[in-house]
Coordinates of C-alpha atoms in Angstrom, one line a residue:
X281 CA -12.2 41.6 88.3
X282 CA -13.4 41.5 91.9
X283 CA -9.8 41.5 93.4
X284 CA -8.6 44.9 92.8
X285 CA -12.2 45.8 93.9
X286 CA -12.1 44.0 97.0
X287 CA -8.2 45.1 97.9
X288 CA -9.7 48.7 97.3
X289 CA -12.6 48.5 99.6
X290 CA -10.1 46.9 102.3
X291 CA -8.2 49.5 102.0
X292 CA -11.2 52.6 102.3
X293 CA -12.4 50.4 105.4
X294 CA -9.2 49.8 107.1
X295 CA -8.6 53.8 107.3
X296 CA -12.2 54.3 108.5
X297 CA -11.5 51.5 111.2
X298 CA -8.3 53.0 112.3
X299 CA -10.2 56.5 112.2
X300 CA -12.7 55.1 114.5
X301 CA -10.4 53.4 116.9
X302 CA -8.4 56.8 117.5
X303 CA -11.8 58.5 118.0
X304 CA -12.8 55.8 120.7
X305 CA -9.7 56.5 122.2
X306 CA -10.0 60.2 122.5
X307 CA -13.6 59.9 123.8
X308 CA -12.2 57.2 126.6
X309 CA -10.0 60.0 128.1
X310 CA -12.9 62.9 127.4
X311 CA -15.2 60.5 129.0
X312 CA -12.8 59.6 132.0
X313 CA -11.7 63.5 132.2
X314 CA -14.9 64.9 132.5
X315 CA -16.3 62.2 135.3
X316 CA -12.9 63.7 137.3
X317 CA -14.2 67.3 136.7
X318 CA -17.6 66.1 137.8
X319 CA -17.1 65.4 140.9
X320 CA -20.2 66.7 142.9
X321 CA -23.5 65.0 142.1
X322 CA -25.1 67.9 140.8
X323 CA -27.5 67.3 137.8
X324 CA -24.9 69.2 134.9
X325 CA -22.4 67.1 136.2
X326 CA -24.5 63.9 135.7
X327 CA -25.9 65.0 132.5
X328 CA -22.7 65.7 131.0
X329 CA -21.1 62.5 132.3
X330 CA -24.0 60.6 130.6
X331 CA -23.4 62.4 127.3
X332 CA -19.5 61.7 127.3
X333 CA -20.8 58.3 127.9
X334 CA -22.8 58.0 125.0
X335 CA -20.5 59.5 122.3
X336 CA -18.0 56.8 123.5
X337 CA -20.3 53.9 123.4
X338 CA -21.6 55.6 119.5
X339 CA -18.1 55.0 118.5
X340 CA -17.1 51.4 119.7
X341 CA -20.6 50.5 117.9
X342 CA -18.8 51.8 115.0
X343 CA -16.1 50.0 115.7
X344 CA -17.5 46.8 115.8
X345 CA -19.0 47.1 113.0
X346 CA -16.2 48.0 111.2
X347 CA -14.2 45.5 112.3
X348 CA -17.1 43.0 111.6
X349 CA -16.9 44.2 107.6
X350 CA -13.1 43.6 107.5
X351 CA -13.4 40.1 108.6
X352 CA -16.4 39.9 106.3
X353 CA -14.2 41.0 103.2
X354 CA -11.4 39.0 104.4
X355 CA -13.2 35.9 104.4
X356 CA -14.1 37.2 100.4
X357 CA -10.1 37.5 99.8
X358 CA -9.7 34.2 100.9
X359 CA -13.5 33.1 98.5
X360 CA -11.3 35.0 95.6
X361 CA -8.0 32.6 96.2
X362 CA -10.7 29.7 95.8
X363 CA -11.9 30.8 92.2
X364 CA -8.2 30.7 91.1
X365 CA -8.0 27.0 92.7
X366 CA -10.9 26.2 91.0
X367 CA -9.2 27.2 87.3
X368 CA -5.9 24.6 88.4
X369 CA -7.9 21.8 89.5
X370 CA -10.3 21.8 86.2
X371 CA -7.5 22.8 84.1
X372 CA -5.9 19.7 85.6
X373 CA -8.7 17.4 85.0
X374 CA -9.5 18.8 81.8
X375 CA -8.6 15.5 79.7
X376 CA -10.6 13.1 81.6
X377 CA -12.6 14.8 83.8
X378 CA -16.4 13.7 83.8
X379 CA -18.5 15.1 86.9
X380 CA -20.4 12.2 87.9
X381 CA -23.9 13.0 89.8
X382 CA -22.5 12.0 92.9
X383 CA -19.3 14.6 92.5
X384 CA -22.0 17.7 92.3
X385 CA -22.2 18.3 95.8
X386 CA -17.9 18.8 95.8
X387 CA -17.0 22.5 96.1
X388 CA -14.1 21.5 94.3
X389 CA -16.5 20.6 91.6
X390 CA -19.2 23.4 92.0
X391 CA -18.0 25.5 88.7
X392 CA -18.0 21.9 86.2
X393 CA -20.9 21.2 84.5
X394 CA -22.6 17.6 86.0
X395 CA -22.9 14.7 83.3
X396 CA -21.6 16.7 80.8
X397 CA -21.9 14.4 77.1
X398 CA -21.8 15.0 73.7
X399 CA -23.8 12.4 71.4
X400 CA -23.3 12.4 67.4
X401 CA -25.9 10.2 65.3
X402 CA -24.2 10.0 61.8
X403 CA -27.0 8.6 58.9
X404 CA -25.2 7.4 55.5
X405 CA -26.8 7.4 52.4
X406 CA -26.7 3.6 51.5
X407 CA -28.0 2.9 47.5
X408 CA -29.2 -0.7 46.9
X409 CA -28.2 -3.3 44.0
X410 CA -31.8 -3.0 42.6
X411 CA -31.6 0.8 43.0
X412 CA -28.8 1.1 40.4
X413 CA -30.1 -1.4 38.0
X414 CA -33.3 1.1 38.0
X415 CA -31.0 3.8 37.2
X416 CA -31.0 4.7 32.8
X417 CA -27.7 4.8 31.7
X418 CA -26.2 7.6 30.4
X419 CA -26.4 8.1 26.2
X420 CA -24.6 10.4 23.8
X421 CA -25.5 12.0 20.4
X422 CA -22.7 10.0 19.4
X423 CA -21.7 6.6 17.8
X424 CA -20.2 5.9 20.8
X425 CA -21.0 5.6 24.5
X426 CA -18.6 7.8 27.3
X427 CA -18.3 6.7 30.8
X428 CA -20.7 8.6 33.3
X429 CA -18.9 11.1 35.8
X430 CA -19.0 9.3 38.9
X431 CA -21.2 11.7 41.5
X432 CA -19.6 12.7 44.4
X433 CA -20.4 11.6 47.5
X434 CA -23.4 12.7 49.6
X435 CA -22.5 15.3 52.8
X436 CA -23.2 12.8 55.8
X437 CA -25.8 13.7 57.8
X438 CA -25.1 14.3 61.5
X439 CA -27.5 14.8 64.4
X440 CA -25.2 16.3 67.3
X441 CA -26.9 16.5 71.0
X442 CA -25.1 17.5 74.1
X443 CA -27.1 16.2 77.6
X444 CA -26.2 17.2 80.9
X445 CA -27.2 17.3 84.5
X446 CA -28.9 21.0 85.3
X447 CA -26.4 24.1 86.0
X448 CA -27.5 24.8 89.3
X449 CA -25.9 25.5 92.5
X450 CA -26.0 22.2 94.1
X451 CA -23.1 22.7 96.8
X452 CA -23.8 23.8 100.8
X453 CA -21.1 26.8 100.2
X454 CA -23.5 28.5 97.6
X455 CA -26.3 27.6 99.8
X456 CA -27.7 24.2 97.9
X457 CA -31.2 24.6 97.2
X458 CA -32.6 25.2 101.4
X459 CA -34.1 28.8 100.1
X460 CA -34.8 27.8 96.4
X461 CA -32.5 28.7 93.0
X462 CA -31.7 32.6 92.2
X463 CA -34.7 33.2 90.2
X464 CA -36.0 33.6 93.8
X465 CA -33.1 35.0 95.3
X466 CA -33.1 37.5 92.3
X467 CA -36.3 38.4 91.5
X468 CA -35.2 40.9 88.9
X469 CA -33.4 37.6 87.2
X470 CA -30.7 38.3 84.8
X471 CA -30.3 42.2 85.3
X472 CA -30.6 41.4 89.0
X473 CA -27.8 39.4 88.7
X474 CA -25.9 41.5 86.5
X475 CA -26.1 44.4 89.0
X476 CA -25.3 42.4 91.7
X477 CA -22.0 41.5 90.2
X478 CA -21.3 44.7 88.8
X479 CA -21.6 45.9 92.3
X480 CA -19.3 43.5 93.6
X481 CA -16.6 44.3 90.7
X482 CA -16.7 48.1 91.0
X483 CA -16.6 48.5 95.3
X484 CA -15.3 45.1 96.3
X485 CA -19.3 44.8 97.7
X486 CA -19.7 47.2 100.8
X487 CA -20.7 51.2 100.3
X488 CA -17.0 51.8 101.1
X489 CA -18.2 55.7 101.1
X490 CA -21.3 55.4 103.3
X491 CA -18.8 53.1 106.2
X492 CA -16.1 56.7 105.7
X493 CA -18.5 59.3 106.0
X494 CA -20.2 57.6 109.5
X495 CA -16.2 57.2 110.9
X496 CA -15.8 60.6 110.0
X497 CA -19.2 61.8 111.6
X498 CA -19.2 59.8 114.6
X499 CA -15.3 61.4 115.1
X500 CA -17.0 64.9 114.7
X501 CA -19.8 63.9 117.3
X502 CA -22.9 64.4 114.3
X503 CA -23.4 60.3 114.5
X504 CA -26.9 60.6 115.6
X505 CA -28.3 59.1 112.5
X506 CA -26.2 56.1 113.2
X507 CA -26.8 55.8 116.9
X508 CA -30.3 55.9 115.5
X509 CA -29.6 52.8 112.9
X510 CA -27.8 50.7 115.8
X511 CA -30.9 51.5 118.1
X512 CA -33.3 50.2 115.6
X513 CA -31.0 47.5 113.8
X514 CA -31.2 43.9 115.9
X515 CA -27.2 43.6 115.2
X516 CA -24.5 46.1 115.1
X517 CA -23.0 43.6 112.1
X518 CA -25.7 44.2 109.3
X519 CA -23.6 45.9 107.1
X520 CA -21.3 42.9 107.5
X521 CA -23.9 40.2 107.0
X522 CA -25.5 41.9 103.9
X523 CA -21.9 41.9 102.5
X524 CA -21.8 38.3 103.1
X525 CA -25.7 37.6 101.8
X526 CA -24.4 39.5 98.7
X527 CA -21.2 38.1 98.3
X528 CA -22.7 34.9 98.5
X529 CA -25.3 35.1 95.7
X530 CA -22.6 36.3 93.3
X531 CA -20.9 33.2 93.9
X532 CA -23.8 31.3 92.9
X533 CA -24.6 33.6 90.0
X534 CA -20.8 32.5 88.8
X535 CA -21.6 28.5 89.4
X536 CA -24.3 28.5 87.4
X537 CA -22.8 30.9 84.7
X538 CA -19.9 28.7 84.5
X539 CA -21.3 25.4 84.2
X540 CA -24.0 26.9 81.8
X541 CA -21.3 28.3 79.5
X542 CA -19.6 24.5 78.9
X543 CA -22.4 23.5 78.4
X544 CA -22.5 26.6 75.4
X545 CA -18.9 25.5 75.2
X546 CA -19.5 21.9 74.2
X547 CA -22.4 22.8 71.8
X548 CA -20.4 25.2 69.7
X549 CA -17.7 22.3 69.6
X550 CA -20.1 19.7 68.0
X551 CA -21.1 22.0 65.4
X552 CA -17.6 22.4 64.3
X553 CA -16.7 18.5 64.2
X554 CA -19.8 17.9 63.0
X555 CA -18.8 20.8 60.0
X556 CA -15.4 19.8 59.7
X557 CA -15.9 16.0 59.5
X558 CA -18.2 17.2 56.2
X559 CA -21.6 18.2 57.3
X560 CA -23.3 20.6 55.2
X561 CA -25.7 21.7 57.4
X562 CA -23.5 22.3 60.2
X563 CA -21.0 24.0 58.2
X564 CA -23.8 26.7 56.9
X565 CA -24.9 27.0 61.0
X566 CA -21.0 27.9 61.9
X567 CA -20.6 30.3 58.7
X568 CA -24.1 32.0 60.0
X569 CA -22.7 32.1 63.4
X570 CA -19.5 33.9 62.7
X571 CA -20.7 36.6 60.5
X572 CA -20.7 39.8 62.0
X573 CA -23.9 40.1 63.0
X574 CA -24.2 36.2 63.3
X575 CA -25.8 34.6 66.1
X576 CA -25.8 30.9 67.3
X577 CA -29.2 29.5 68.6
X578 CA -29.0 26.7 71.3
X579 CA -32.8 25.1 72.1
X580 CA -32.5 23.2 75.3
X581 CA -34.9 20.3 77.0
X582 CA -35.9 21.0 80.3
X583 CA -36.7 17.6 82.1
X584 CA -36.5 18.9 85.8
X585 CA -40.2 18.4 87.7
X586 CA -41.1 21.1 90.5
X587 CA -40.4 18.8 93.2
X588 CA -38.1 18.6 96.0
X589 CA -34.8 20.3 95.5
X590 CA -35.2 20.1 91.4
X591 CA -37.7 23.6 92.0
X592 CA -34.4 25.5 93.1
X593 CA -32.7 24.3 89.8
X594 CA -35.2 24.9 87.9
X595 CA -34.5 28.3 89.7
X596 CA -31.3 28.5 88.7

């Protein structure tokens, strides 16, 4: 979803860059024209030297800034070409892959759920010698006896339980746990990180319109409000860093989504083993759970403390 996105906002910013570069270039030979005009050292001559000056200077700003938001959502092109990596190698460890703890720091690994296990307990109804002798045999209203039906067999009973190591973000590319999980990084929580994607998807992350309309008004020579932002802003780069802060914390919200949703994945899979190996109980769950309106209920057992790093994945 995010590629089109991002192709489109490197297309918006490249045409805003190359906007900005011809304007730097025409306010380099306004700037050098008007110091061979201003000869003398009159104060309009100075004056209008030091405004030349200034609207050049306004536009390189731009310019760097711009350029510092391409490279930004460059680097994202290449983040996107590691999500589709991601897909081979799992798909190619799909048989025997089992994420060990130690493997949960591998960015390879980041999107696989950690210790990833699914337990069945199976309890058979066993019926003693001294059980059936209790039984009273079966009698007719006839002369003669008939052979009892022979009951069928009890449904087994199963008791399925999936365990797992927490879905967190545990590797240094999505920032490990050094600021604590995305409930703080998210305050808002899951429509936070709804909008943050959505965000991501629609504009490829940057306010593609916002960096157009400042090439364009720096070109015209109205880029006050800008030169006013660069004045007050410690970096020229913020838009570019922001991108990356943002860009970054989508990431994460797609680590822990993914690992979360095996985890889902493996559940839903027991139930219909469990249901098709006989189980009465889970049979009626799946049936519930694929009516229309059916939902599937999944309680989990949270056994994280609020220590250390295990506070940024209770987090996430």
């Amino acid at each position: 979803e995010r590629k089109p996105a991002a192709a489109f906002a490197a297309k918006a910013l490249a045409s805003a860059l190359e906007t900005a570069r011809a304007d730097v270039d025409a306010k380099g030979l306004a700037t050098a024209t008007v110091r061979r005009a201003s000869a003398t050292d009159d104060a309009a001559a100075s004056k209008a030297v030091a405004a030349a000056e200034k609207s050049e200077n306004r536009s390189r700003a731009l310019v760097h800034q711009l350029e510092g938001m391409v490279r930004a959502l460059e680097e994202q092109r290449l983040n996107l070409e590691s999500y589709v990596d991601a897909v081979a190698f799992a798909r190619s460890r799909a048989e025997d892959a089992l994420k060990r703890s130690t493997d949960k720091k591998l960015v390879e690994w980041q999107f696989l759920p950690t210790n990833l296990n699914w337990h069945r307990l199976r309890a058979k109804l066993i019926t003693t010698d001294s059980e059936k002798a209790k039984e009273k045999p079966r009698r007719s209203s006839l002369t003669f006896s008939t052979p009892a039906k022979p009951e069928p067999p009890p449904s087994p009973l199963y008791h399925s339980t999936v365990t797992f190591g927490a879905s967190a973000g545990h590797s240094k590319k999505v920032g490990a746990f050094k600021d604590g999980g995305l409930h703080h990084k998210l305050p808002g929580g899951q429509d936070d990180a709804a909008g943050l994607c959505r965000s991501l998807n629609a504009s490829g992350g940057f306010d593609v319109a916002t960096a157009d309309a400042c090439a364009k008004a720096v070109s015209d020579d109205l880029g006050e409000e800008f030169e006013e932002e660069q004045r007050t802003s410690k970096r020229p780069d913020k838009a570019a860093r922001d991108f990356k802060k943002k860009a970054l914390l989508a990431e994460r919200v797609d680590v822990v989504l993914s690992q979360a949703l095996s985890l889902a994945a493996a559940h839903v899979e027991g139930i219909i083993r469990c249901a098709a190996d006989g189980s009465a109980s889970h049979d009626t769950v799946l049936k519930r759970a694929l009516a229309p309106d059916g939902r599937l209920l999944m309680g989990i057992e949270c056994l994280l403390s609020t220590h250390g790093d295990e506070q940024g994945m209770l987090e996430d």
